[in-house]
Short mmCIF file of C-alpha atoms in Angstrom, two decimals:
data_model
loop_
_atom_site.label_atom_id
_atom_site.label_comp_id
_atom_site.label_asym_id
_atom_site.label_seq_id
_atom_site.Cartn_x
_atom_site.Cartn_y
_atom_site.Cartn_z
CA MET A 1 -10.78 -13.97 -5.78
CA SER A 2 -14.40 -14.78 -6.53
CA GLU A 3 -16.73 -14.57 -3.58
CA LYS A 4 -20.51 -14.59 -3.17
CA ILE A 5 -21.68 -11.99 -0.69
CA GLU A 6 -25.30 -12.07 0.52
CA ALA A 7 -27.57 -9.83 2.58
CA SER A 8 -30.57 -10.92 4.64
CA THR A 9 -33.72 -9.30 5.97
CA SER A 10 -32.39 -9.51 9.51
CA GLU A 11 -29.88 -6.71 8.90
CA ALA A 12 -31.47 -4.43 11.49
CA HIS A 13 -31.46 -7.22 14.09
CA GLU A 14 -27.81 -8.00 13.31
CA ALA A 15 -26.88 -4.35 13.94
CA LYS A 16 -28.45 -4.68 17.40
CA GLY A 17 -26.51 -7.81 18.20
CA GLY A 18 -29.29 -10.19 17.27
CA LYS A 19 -28.63 -13.55 15.67
CA LEU A 20 -28.21 -13.46 11.90
CA GLU A 21 -30.83 -15.52 10.07
CA VAL A 22 -30.36 -16.33 6.42
CA GLU A 23 -33.29 -17.96 4.71
CA GLU A 24 -33.02 -20.17 1.68
CA ALA A 25 -36.06 -18.50 0.07
CA GLU A 26 -34.35 -15.13 0.11
CA HIS A 27 -31.14 -16.63 -1.21
CA HIS A 28 -32.75 -18.38 -4.16
CA GLU A 29 -34.85 -15.32 -4.94
CA HIS A 30 -31.78 -13.46 -6.19
CA LYS A 31 -29.63 -16.21 -7.65
CA ASP A 32 -30.71 -15.41 -11.23
CA GLU A 33 -29.05 -11.99 -10.93
CA ILE A 34 -25.68 -13.71 -11.51
CA SER A 35 -25.50 -14.73 -15.17
CA PRO A 36 -24.42 -18.26 -16.15
CA GLU A 37 -21.72 -16.73 -18.37
CA LEU A 38 -20.20 -14.96 -15.37
CA GLU A 39 -20.37 -18.15 -13.31
CA ALA A 40 -18.51 -20.07 -16.01
CA LEU A 41 -15.95 -17.33 -16.55
CA LEU A 42 -15.08 -17.03 -12.87
CA GLN A 43 -15.58 -20.72 -12.11
CA THR A 44 -17.82 -20.09 -9.13
CA ASP A 45 -21.19 -21.29 -7.84
CA PRO A 46 -23.45 -18.40 -6.68
CA THR A 47 -25.40 -20.76 -4.40
CA LYS A 48 -22.36 -22.05 -2.50
CA GLY A 49 -19.46 -19.71 -3.23
CA LEU A 50 -15.92 -21.05 -3.16
CA THR A 51 -14.48 -23.89 -1.18
CA SER A 52 -11.71 -23.14 1.31
CA ALA A 53 -9.19 -24.76 -1.03
CA GLU A 54 -10.34 -22.65 -4.00
CA ALA A 55 -10.23 -19.49 -1.90
CA ALA A 56 -6.68 -20.28 -0.72
CA GLU A 57 -5.57 -20.98 -4.31
CA ARG A 58 -7.01 -17.69 -5.58
CA LEU A 59 -5.57 -15.80 -2.64
CA ALA A 60 -2.12 -17.11 -3.52
CA ARG A 61 -2.71 -16.29 -7.19
CA PHE A 62 -4.28 -12.82 -6.95
CA GLY A 63 -3.25 -11.63 -3.50
CA LEU A 64 -5.28 -9.83 -0.86
CA ASN A 65 -8.14 -7.52 -1.80
CA GLU A 66 -6.34 -4.37 -0.68
CA LEU A 67 -4.71 -1.32 -2.20
CA ALA A 68 -0.92 -1.39 -2.21
CA GLU A 69 0.68 1.28 -0.03
CA VAL A 70 4.04 2.69 -1.05
CA LYS A 71 6.25 2.87 2.04
CA ARG A 72 9.09 5.39 1.86
CA ASN A 73 12.48 4.45 3.24
CA PRO A 74 12.74 6.18 6.66
CA LEU A 75 16.33 7.26 5.93
CA LEU A 76 15.35 8.85 2.61
CA LYS A 77 12.39 10.51 4.30
CA PHE A 78 14.71 11.97 6.97
CA LEU A 79 17.20 13.20 4.37
CA GLY A 80 14.31 14.88 2.58
CA TYR A 81 14.15 17.41 5.42
CA PHE A 82 17.60 18.66 4.40
CA THR A 83 16.31 19.79 1.00
CA GLY A 84 14.59 23.04 0.08
CA ALA A 85 15.63 26.64 -0.31
CA ILE A 86 15.81 27.48 3.40
CA ALA A 87 17.62 24.24 4.25
CA TYR A 88 20.17 24.97 1.52
CA LEU A 89 20.84 28.41 3.03
CA ILE A 90 21.47 26.85 6.43
CA GLU A 91 23.80 24.27 4.87
CA VAL A 92 25.77 26.98 3.02
CA ALA A 93 26.19 28.88 6.28
CA CYS A 94 27.39 25.68 7.94
CA ILE A 95 30.00 25.13 5.21
CA ILE A 96 31.25 28.73 5.40
CA SER A 97 31.64 28.51 9.18
CA ALA A 98 33.73 25.36 8.73
CA VAL A 99 35.93 27.05 6.10
CA VAL A 100 36.70 30.00 8.41
CA GLU A 101 37.15 27.51 11.29
CA ASP A 102 34.47 29.14 13.40
CA TRP A 103 33.59 25.89 15.12
CA LEU A 104 31.19 27.44 17.61
CA ASP A 105 28.99 28.84 14.84
CA PHE A 106 29.46 25.61 12.91
CA GLY A 107 28.13 23.57 15.84
CA ILE A 108 25.19 25.92 16.48
CA ILE A 109 24.15 26.05 12.81
CA LEU A 110 24.53 22.29 12.39
CA ALA A 111 22.48 21.73 15.55
CA LEU A 112 19.71 23.99 14.22
CA LEU A 113 19.73 22.09 10.94
CA LEU A 114 19.46 18.74 12.72
CA VAL A 115 16.81 19.98 15.16
CA ASN A 116 14.65 21.24 12.30
CA ALA A 117 14.94 17.92 10.48
CA CYS A 118 14.38 15.78 13.59
CA ILE A 119 11.30 17.67 14.75
CA GLY A 120 9.72 17.53 11.30
CA PHE A 121 10.55 13.83 10.90
CA ILE A 122 9.35 12.83 14.39
CA GLU A 123 6.13 14.84 14.26
CA GLU A 124 5.18 13.59 10.81
CA SER A 125 5.99 10.01 11.84
CA LYS A 126 3.71 10.38 14.86
CA ALA A 127 0.97 11.75 12.63
CA GLU A 128 1.37 8.79 10.26
CA SER A 129 1.16 6.35 13.18
CA ALA A 130 -2.07 7.99 14.32
CA LEU A 131 -3.44 7.76 10.79
CA ASP A 132 -2.50 4.07 10.53
CA ALA A 133 -4.44 3.43 13.72
CA LEU A 134 -7.37 5.39 12.30
CA ARG A 135 -7.33 3.34 9.10
CA GLN A 136 -7.71 0.18 11.19
CA THR A 137 -10.94 1.56 12.67
CA LEU A 138 -12.23 2.26 9.16
CA ALA A 139 -11.45 -1.22 7.81
CA LEU A 140 -14.53 -2.86 6.27
CA LYS A 141 -15.37 -6.49 6.90
CA THR A 142 -17.75 -8.69 4.94
CA ARG A 143 -19.30 -12.12 5.01
CA ALA A 144 -18.91 -14.43 2.05
CA TRP A 145 -20.10 -17.84 0.96
CA ARG A 146 -17.42 -20.37 1.85
CA ASP A 147 -17.94 -24.13 1.55
CA GLY A 148 -21.66 -23.45 1.14
CA HIS A 149 -22.00 -21.43 4.37
CA LEU A 150 -22.18 -17.71 5.09
CA VAL A 151 -19.20 -16.66 7.19
CA ASP A 152 -19.89 -12.93 7.53
CA TRP A 153 -22.40 -10.21 6.56
CA PHE A 154 -22.49 -7.28 4.16
CA PRO A 155 -25.52 -5.56 2.56
CA VAL A 156 -24.87 -6.51 -1.05
CA MET A 157 -24.99 -9.55 -3.28
CA ALA A 158 -22.11 -9.84 -5.71
CA VAL A 159 -19.45 -11.95 -7.34
CA VAL A 160 -16.04 -10.34 -6.92
CA THR A 161 -14.33 -10.18 -10.32
CA LYS A 162 -11.25 -8.09 -9.49
CA THR A 163 -9.39 -7.17 -6.33
CA GLY A 164 -6.94 -4.59 -5.03
CA GLY A 165 -4.98 -2.64 -7.60
CA ASP A 166 -6.78 -4.34 -10.50
CA THR A 167 -10.06 -2.61 -9.64
CA PHE A 168 -11.10 0.81 -10.93
CA ILE A 169 -10.60 2.32 -7.47
CA GLY A 170 -7.21 0.62 -7.22
CA ARG A 171 -6.03 2.09 -10.52
CA ALA A 172 -7.28 5.54 -9.48
CA ALA A 173 -5.49 5.26 -6.13
CA ASN A 174 -2.28 4.27 -7.92
CA LEU A 175 -2.47 7.35 -10.15
CA ILE A 176 -2.93 9.54 -7.08
CA SER A 177 -0.02 7.92 -5.23
CA ILE A 178 2.48 8.60 -8.04
CA THR A 179 1.51 12.27 -8.29
CA THR A 180 4.41 14.41 -7.04
CA GLU A 181 3.05 17.90 -7.57
CA GLU A 182 4.18 20.47 -4.99
CA GLY A 183 1.51 21.68 -2.62
CA HIS A 184 0.44 25.33 -2.39
CA PHE A 185 2.08 25.80 0.99
CA GLN A 186 5.39 24.30 -0.13
CA LYS A 187 5.40 26.56 -3.18
CA ILE A 188 5.05 29.63 -0.95
CA ILE A 189 7.88 28.49 1.34
CA ASN A 190 10.11 27.81 -1.66
CA ARG A 191 9.37 31.27 -3.06
CA ILE A 192 10.35 32.84 0.26
CA GLY A 193 13.52 30.76 0.35
CA ASN A 194 14.43 31.59 -3.24
CA PHE A 195 13.89 35.30 -2.55
CA LEU A 196 16.15 35.13 0.51
CA ILE A 197 18.78 33.25 -1.49
CA LEU A 198 18.72 35.90 -4.23
CA ILE A 199 19.02 38.80 -1.75
CA THR A 200 21.76 37.00 0.20
CA VAL A 201 23.79 36.20 -2.92
CA VAL A 202 23.56 39.80 -4.16
CA LEU A 203 24.64 41.23 -0.80
CA VAL A 204 27.41 38.67 -0.37
CA VAL A 205 28.83 39.45 -3.83
CA ILE A 206 28.74 43.20 -3.10
CA ILE A 207 30.43 42.76 0.28
CA MET A 208 33.07 40.37 -1.06
CA ILE A 209 33.94 42.68 -3.95
CA TYR A 210 34.19 45.68 -1.65
CA GLN A 211 36.20 43.83 0.99
CA LEU A 212 38.60 42.24 -1.50
CA VAL A 213 39.19 45.55 -3.26
CA HIS A 214 39.59 47.42 0.03
CA PHE A 215 42.08 44.89 1.44
CA LYS A 216 43.86 44.29 -1.86
CA GLY A 217 47.56 43.58 -1.38
CA GLU A 218 47.27 42.89 2.33
CA GLU A 219 47.84 39.59 4.12
CA LYS A 220 45.86 36.52 3.17
CA GLY A 221 44.16 36.35 6.58
CA LYS A 222 41.95 39.21 5.54
CA PHE A 223 40.16 36.85 3.12
CA LEU A 224 39.03 34.76 6.09
CA SER A 225 37.79 37.96 7.69
CA VAL A 226 35.72 38.58 4.56
CA LEU A 227 34.26 35.08 4.79
CA GLY A 228 33.44 35.75 8.43
CA ARG A 229 31.39 38.78 7.47
CA VAL A 230 29.73 36.76 4.72
CA LEU A 231 28.85 34.12 7.32
CA VAL A 232 27.25 36.71 9.59
CA LEU A 233 25.18 38.07 6.71
CA THR A 234 24.12 34.60 5.58
CA VAL A 235 23.02 33.50 9.05
CA ALA A 236 21.13 36.77 9.56
CA ALA A 237 19.19 36.18 6.33
CA ILE A 238 18.04 32.69 7.35
CA PRO A 239 14.77 32.21 9.28
CA VAL A 240 16.23 29.19 11.08
CA GLY A 241 13.15 28.70 13.25
CA LEU A 242 10.67 28.67 10.36
CA PRO A 243 10.95 24.96 9.45
CA THR A 244 10.55 23.95 13.11
CA VAL A 245 7.53 26.17 13.68
CA MET A 246 5.91 24.94 10.45
CA SER A 247 6.39 21.25 11.25
CA VAL A 248 5.14 21.47 14.84
CA THR A 249 2.13 23.64 13.98
CA MET A 250 0.96 21.42 11.13
CA ALA A 251 1.57 18.22 13.13
CA VAL A 252 -0.67 19.55 15.90
CA GLY A 253 -3.32 20.35 13.30
CA ALA A 254 -3.04 16.86 11.81
CA LYS A 255 -3.53 15.24 15.23
CA GLN A 256 -6.60 17.35 15.93
CA LEU A 257 -8.07 16.36 12.57
CA ALA A 258 -7.21 12.69 13.16
CA ALA A 259 -9.21 12.83 16.41
CA LYS A 260 -12.20 13.73 14.21
CA LYS A 261 -11.43 10.78 11.90
CA VAL A 262 -9.91 12.92 9.16
CA ILE A 263 -6.94 11.30 7.42
CA VAL A 264 -4.09 13.76 6.72
CA LYS A 265 -1.51 12.08 4.47
CA ARG A 266 0.81 15.11 4.22
CA LEU A 267 1.39 17.72 6.91
CA THR A 268 1.36 20.53 4.35
CA ALA A 269 -2.19 19.50 3.42
CA VAL A 270 -3.38 21.03 6.72
CA GLU A 271 -2.55 24.54 5.49
CA GLU A 272 -3.80 23.77 2.00
CA MET A 273 -7.21 22.74 3.34
CA ALA A 274 -7.35 25.93 5.43
CA SER A 275 -7.11 27.99 2.24
CA VAL A 276 -9.91 26.09 0.45
CA SER A 277 -13.01 28.17 -0.28
CA VAL A 278 -14.98 25.57 -2.28
CA LEU A 279 -14.71 21.82 -1.64
CA CYS A 280 -16.16 19.32 -4.12
CA SER A 281 -16.50 15.90 -2.52
CA ASP A 282 -18.27 12.60 -3.01
CA LYS A 283 -21.17 12.81 -0.54
CA THR A 284 -22.38 9.24 -0.13
CA GLY A 285 -20.29 7.32 2.37
CA THR A 286 -17.94 10.28 2.80
CA LEU A 287 -19.91 13.19 4.21
CA THR A 288 -22.89 10.96 4.96
CA LEU A 289 -23.22 7.41 6.30
CA ASN A 290 -24.91 6.00 3.18
CA GLU A 291 -27.83 4.99 5.40
CA LEU A 292 -31.43 6.08 4.74
CA THR A 293 -33.77 6.52 7.71
CA PHE A 294 -37.56 6.86 7.91
CA ASP A 295 -38.70 10.32 9.11
CA GLU A 296 -42.14 11.78 9.86
CA PRO A 297 -44.45 11.15 6.86
CA TYR A 298 -46.81 13.69 5.30
CA LEU A 299 -50.34 12.68 6.38
CA THR A 300 -53.68 13.07 4.55
CA ASN A 301 -57.23 11.64 4.82
CA ASN A 302 -56.89 11.00 8.57
CA TYR A 303 -54.19 8.37 8.14
CA SER A 304 -51.77 8.11 11.05
CA SER A 305 -48.01 7.82 10.90
CA ASP A 306 -48.26 4.17 11.99
CA ASP A 307 -50.74 3.48 9.17
CA ILE A 308 -48.37 4.85 6.54
CA LEU A 309 -45.45 2.97 8.01
CA LEU A 310 -47.36 -0.32 8.19
CA TYR A 311 -48.65 -0.11 4.60
CA SER A 312 -45.19 0.83 3.38
CA TYR A 313 -43.80 -2.17 5.26
CA LEU A 314 -46.30 -4.50 3.63
CA ALA A 315 -45.43 -3.12 0.18
CA ALA A 316 -41.68 -3.41 0.70
CA GLU A 317 -40.04 -6.56 -0.62
CA ALA A 318 -38.56 -8.81 2.05
CA GLY A 319 -34.84 -9.34 1.60
CA ALA A 320 -34.50 -6.71 -1.12
CA ASN A 321 -31.32 -4.63 -1.31
CA ASP A 322 -33.20 -1.43 -2.15
CA PRO A 323 -32.09 1.15 0.47
CA ILE A 324 -35.54 2.81 0.67
CA GLU A 325 -37.35 -0.48 1.27
CA PHE A 326 -34.73 -1.51 3.80
CA ALA A 327 -35.14 1.82 5.66
CA VAL A 328 -38.94 1.41 5.71
CA ARG A 329 -38.84 -2.17 6.99
CA THR A 330 -36.22 -1.33 9.63
CA ALA A 331 -38.25 1.63 10.94
CA ALA A 332 -41.46 -0.41 11.00
CA GLU A 333 -39.88 -3.30 12.91
CA GLU A 334 -38.49 -0.85 15.46
CA GLN A 335 -41.60 1.33 15.93
CA LEU A 336 -44.76 -0.69 15.29
CA GLU A 337 -46.11 -2.73 18.20
CA ILE A 338 -47.96 -5.05 15.81
CA LEU A 339 -44.62 -6.17 14.40
CA LYS A 340 -42.82 -6.31 17.74
CA ASN A 341 -45.42 -8.64 19.29
CA ARG A 342 -45.96 -11.03 16.37
CA THR A 343 -45.22 -14.70 16.94
CA HIS A 344 -43.77 -15.37 13.50
CA LYS A 345 -41.25 -13.06 11.88
CA HIS A 346 -42.74 -13.24 8.38
CA GLU A 347 -46.37 -12.85 9.40
CA VAL A 348 -48.32 -9.67 10.13
CA PRO A 349 -51.50 -10.23 12.21
CA GLY A 350 -54.60 -9.33 10.20
CA PHE A 351 -52.79 -9.35 6.83
CA LYS A 352 -51.92 -12.05 4.34
#
């Protein structure tokens, strides 16, 4: 979808709720930045943008300018809570209790298994819902040229050449989404589970060999007695409350982070972030607002702060997209009385 997006010098006034004013002089000043070759290739006019019909046709052809989100089947996501070393131990104990017909233990163990899965599934689903709501607050909106008129605002002038997953960011996001590497926290839990499985198997084998040798030649019912003892040992080796405690604790952490506008895509990432000692992050627009502001200037030769700000304002290009010039002009229009009281927006009393 090819769109022309334009900024104007009234950006500061727009942020305050003022009426957006787009001047033809500012528009034509930058039109040469779009090469004729690019215009021909994308079949667009940088002075008018697309017509509504052209925009609709390209929307149907290329789709929305958004990154595709892979939605997991809720049933498969729920079944995923029945996998893992500790979950397998609980399931083995459940099977053994059914074999020895100890239905009370069977019901209790099965209930624990279901409770662990349900709590994890529900809490993570709630966290995802909170994150979806947060994403809506972070959605960016722009204005574009449509049928020769500006229909929204955004501080950049551009012709959109690719959208969604076809962009560089889209391809990078796709590579991240298909990554299935286990997190640090999950690796630790799996190691604990594997260790418990190993110890349990060794002890079970020793007990079964001893019991079968000791009761050799006696009635078959003794074998069920052996399985009963194996069941007791297996259940004792399982930290049945661990999955529940983990899920609830990390879900609470995710909600607290979401309240601070931090997106947590996986619950286990909460613990992983807690163990980070050095974080390398893109600063602009992530840790900062990508907005420059004018601070107190360094003064010499008896010049005042207003003098420096006024001269900087006069030197700054009207309608330019340079962030420093925009910050200077915004600060001057907000602070200087000579600019607040002028009768014409593009005139400064006493200067030409």
